[in-house]
XYZ file of N, CA and C in Angstrom:
201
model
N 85.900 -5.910 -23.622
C 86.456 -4.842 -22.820
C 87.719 -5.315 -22.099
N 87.296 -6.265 -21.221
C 88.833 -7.153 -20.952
C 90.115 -7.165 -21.881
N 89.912 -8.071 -23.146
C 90.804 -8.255 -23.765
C 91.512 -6.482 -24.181
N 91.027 -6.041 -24.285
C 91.360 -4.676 -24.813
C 92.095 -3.969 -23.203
N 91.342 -3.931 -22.368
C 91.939 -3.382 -20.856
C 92.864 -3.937 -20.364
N 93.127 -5.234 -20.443
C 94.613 -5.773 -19.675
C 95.260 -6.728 -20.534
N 94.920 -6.599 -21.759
C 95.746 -7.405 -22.785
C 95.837 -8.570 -22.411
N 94.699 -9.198 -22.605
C 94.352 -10.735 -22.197
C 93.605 -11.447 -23.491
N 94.229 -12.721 -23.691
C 93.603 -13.315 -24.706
C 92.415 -14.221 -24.478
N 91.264 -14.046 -24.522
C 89.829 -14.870 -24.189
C 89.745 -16.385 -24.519
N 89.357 -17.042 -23.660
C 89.436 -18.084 -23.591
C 88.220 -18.687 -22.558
N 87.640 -19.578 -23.802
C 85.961 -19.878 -23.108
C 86.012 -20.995 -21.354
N 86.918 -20.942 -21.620
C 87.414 -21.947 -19.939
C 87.130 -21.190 -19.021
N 87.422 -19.935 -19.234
C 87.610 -18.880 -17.870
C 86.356 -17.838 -18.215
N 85.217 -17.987 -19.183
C 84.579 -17.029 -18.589
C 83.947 -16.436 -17.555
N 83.713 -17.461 -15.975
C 83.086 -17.224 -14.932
C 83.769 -16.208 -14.481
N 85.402 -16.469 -14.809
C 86.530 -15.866 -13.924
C 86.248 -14.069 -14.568
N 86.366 -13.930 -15.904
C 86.333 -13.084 -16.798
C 85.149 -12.407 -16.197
N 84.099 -12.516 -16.286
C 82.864 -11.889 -15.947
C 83.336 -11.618 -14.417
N 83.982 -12.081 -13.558
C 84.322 -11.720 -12.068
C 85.133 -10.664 -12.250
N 86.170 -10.546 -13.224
C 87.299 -9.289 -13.375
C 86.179 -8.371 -13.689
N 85.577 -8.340 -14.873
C 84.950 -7.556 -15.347
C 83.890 -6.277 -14.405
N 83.399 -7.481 -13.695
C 82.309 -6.823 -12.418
C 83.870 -5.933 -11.760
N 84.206 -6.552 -11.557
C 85.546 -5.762 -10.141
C 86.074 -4.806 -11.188
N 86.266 -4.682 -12.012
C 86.832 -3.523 -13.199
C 85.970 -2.478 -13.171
N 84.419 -2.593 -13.390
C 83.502 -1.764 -13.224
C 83.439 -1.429 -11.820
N 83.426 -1.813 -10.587
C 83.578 -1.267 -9.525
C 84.107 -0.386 -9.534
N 85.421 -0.665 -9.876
C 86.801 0.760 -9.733
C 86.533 1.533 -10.398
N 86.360 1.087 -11.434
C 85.793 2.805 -12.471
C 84.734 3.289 -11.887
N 83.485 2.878 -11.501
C 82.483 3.502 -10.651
C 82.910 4.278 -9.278
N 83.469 3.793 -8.437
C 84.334 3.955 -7.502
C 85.268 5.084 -7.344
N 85.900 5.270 -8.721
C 86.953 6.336 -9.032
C 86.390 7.139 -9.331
N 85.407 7.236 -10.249
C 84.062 8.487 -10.763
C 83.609 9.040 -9.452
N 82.775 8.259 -8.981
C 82.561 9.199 -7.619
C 83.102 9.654 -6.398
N 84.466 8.882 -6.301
C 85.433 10.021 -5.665
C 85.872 10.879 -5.931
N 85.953 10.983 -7.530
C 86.159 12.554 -8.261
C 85.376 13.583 -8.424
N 84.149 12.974 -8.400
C 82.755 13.820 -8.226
C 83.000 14.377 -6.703
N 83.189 13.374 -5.888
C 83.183 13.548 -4.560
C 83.755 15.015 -3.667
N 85.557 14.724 -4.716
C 86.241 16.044 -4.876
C 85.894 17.034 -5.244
N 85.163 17.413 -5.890
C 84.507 18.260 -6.159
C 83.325 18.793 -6.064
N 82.794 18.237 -5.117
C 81.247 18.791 -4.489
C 81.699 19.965 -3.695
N 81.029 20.726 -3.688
C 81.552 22.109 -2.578
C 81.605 21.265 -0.941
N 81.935 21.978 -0.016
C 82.875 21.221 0.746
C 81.908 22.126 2.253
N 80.166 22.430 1.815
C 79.627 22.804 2.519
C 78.832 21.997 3.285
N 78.701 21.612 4.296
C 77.942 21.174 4.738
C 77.483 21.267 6.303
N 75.993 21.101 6.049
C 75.334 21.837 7.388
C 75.335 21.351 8.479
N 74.626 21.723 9.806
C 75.427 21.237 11.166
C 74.267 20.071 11.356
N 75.057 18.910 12.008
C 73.922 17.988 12.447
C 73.245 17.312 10.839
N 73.795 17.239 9.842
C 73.380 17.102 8.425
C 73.015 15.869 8.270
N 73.735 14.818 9.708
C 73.473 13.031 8.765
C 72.584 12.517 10.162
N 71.772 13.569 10.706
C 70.609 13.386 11.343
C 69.136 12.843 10.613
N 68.119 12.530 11.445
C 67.139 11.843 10.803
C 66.152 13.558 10.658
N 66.614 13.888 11.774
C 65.790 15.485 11.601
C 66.167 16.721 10.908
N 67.417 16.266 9.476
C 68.105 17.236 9.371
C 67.213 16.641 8.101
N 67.338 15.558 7.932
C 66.990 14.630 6.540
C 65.205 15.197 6.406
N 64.540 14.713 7.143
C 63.201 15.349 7.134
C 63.082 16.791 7.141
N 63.829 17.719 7.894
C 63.720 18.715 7.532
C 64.057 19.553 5.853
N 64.920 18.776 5.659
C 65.734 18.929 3.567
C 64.577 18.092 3.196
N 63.887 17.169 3.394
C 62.954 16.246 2.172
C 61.319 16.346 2.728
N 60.929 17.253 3.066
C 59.562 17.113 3.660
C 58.837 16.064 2.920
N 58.639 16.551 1.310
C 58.412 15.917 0.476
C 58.469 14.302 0.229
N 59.172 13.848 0.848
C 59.824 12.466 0.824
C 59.128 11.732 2.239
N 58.343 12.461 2.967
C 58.144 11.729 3.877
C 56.853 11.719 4.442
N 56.107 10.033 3.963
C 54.682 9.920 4.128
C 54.308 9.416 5.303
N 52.706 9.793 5.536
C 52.264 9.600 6.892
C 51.535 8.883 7.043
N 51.608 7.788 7.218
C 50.786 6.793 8.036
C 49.363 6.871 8.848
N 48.127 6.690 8.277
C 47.205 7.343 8.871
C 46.562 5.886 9.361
């Protein structure tokens, strides 16, 4: 994928380095995907939403009780 993405010729000396681009290459593309997703989520959102009681109230389901 490297050699093909930044026109680099492989060379077994540097694979630690290679596998380090590689990870950081996939970041950005992951990274860029979901800021584009991001852009495009509807742009609604409810009051008090990144509360713990907004969260339990949206996931009842999600939340077990300790007996």
């Amino acid at each position: 994928m490297l050699t093909n993405t930044l026109n680099i010729v492989e060379d077994v000396r540097f694979m630690d380095a290679t596998d380090a681009v590689a990870v950081a290459l996939c970041h950005h593309y992951q990274h860029k995907t979901a800021a584009l997703k991001k852009d495009n989520a509807p742009k609604v959102k409810a009051k008090n939403s990144n509360s713990w009681a907004s969260f339990i109230a949206m996931n009842p389901d999600r939340i077990s009780r300790i007996k």
